[in-house]
């Protein structure tokens, strides 16, 4: 896996970074008018304790903001979970421990990477999802929330059917993901990517992130995807500024995946 930080974080941030972030977020919120804005954060590739995991969690504790933790079943052990929870605390209102790809491996022989793509049939996908769910439930106990984030934000129609059958309550991919899951399950999509962007020019990375923040806030729902393995000190500072700005606004509602489901 590629753990290299984006070019934006491999150099010093511009001196005006705070003003730029506050300006983009302020504009997005002004465009939303009086509509309450739904906001959630989703951190992927959880399961192994590390300094970067701890630093990310400390930021969310500092800003008292909820965070969804997409956990890789084959990486998590009881001992690792004890170490992770020593950092997060129990706090069921702050963390949404949910399921990521069981092995976090690509199974597609060609095309875009997918663990839950068309290369495997319904029965195979069902078995993998079930094994992952059983493992997480046994380790996480009542902390486990039945939502699924597919690796690389993609999965097949069969995967969605299997998730429904296994009584998952929803999934989380990226904005515009196909196939549409809504007849079966809600898809709580991320639409801002802070750490796995393809652009190489740091100025363009920054510009695109700020545009995504502004546009999604203006539209009333912002889902921010994080990858702690790719966060260095500069990336932490950037996220700290975003959290500090967002938490100033009372019309923003920070949520967990399960909060999007109507009771
Ligand atoms: Zn992942």
Short mmCIF file of C-alpha atoms in Angstrom, two decimals, residues 9 39-42 153 173-175 189-197 205 208-217 221-227 238 242 246:
data_model
loop_
_atom_site.label_atom_id
_atom_site.label_comp_id
_atom_site.label_asym_id
_atom_site.label_seq_id
_atom_site.Cartn_x
_atom_site.Cartn_y
_atom_site.Cartn_z
CA UNK A 9 1.87 18.02 2.77
CA UNK A 39 -21.01 16.59 8.29
CA UNK A 40 -19.15 13.36 8.85
CA UNK A 41 -15.54 12.19 8.85
CA UNK A 42 -14.51 8.66 7.79
CA UNK A 153 -14.75 3.13 -2.52
CA UNK A 173 -18.44 4.94 -0.99
CA UNK A 174 -17.37 8.16 -2.74
CA UNK A 175 -19.67 10.66 -4.43
CA UNK A 189 -20.88 9.04 0.50
CA UNK A 190 -17.63 10.88 1.14
CA UNK A 191 -17.07 13.88 -1.12
CA UNK A 192 -13.86 15.44 0.19
CA UNK A 193 -10.57 13.50 0.01
CA UNK A 194 -7.74 14.94 2.11
CA UNK A 195 -5.00 12.34 1.64
CA UNK A 196 -5.22 10.08 -1.44
CA UNK A 197 -5.53 12.59 -4.24
CA UNK A 205 -4.31 19.88 -4.48
CA UNK A 208 -9.32 21.27 -5.25
CA UNK A 209 -9.72 20.39 -1.56
CA UNK A 210 -10.97 23.90 -0.74
CA UNK A 211 -13.42 23.77 -3.68
CA UNK A 212 -14.74 20.40 -2.51
CA UNK A 213 -15.24 21.75 1.01
CA UNK A 214 -17.04 24.87 -0.22
CA UNK A 215 -19.29 23.07 -2.72
CA UNK A 216 -20.31 20.21 -0.46
CA UNK A 217 -21.07 22.52 2.49
CA UNK A 221 -23.77 17.40 3.18
CA UNK A 222 -20.00 17.03 3.59
CA UNK A 223 -18.24 13.68 4.05
CA UNK A 224 -14.48 13.92 4.58
CA UNK A 225 -12.26 10.88 3.94
CA UNK A 226 -9.01 10.46 5.90
CA UNK A 227 -6.05 8.07 5.67
CA UNK A 238 -4.13 21.13 7.96
CA UNK A 242 -10.33 22.43 9.21
CA UNK A 246 -15.97 23.70 11.14
#
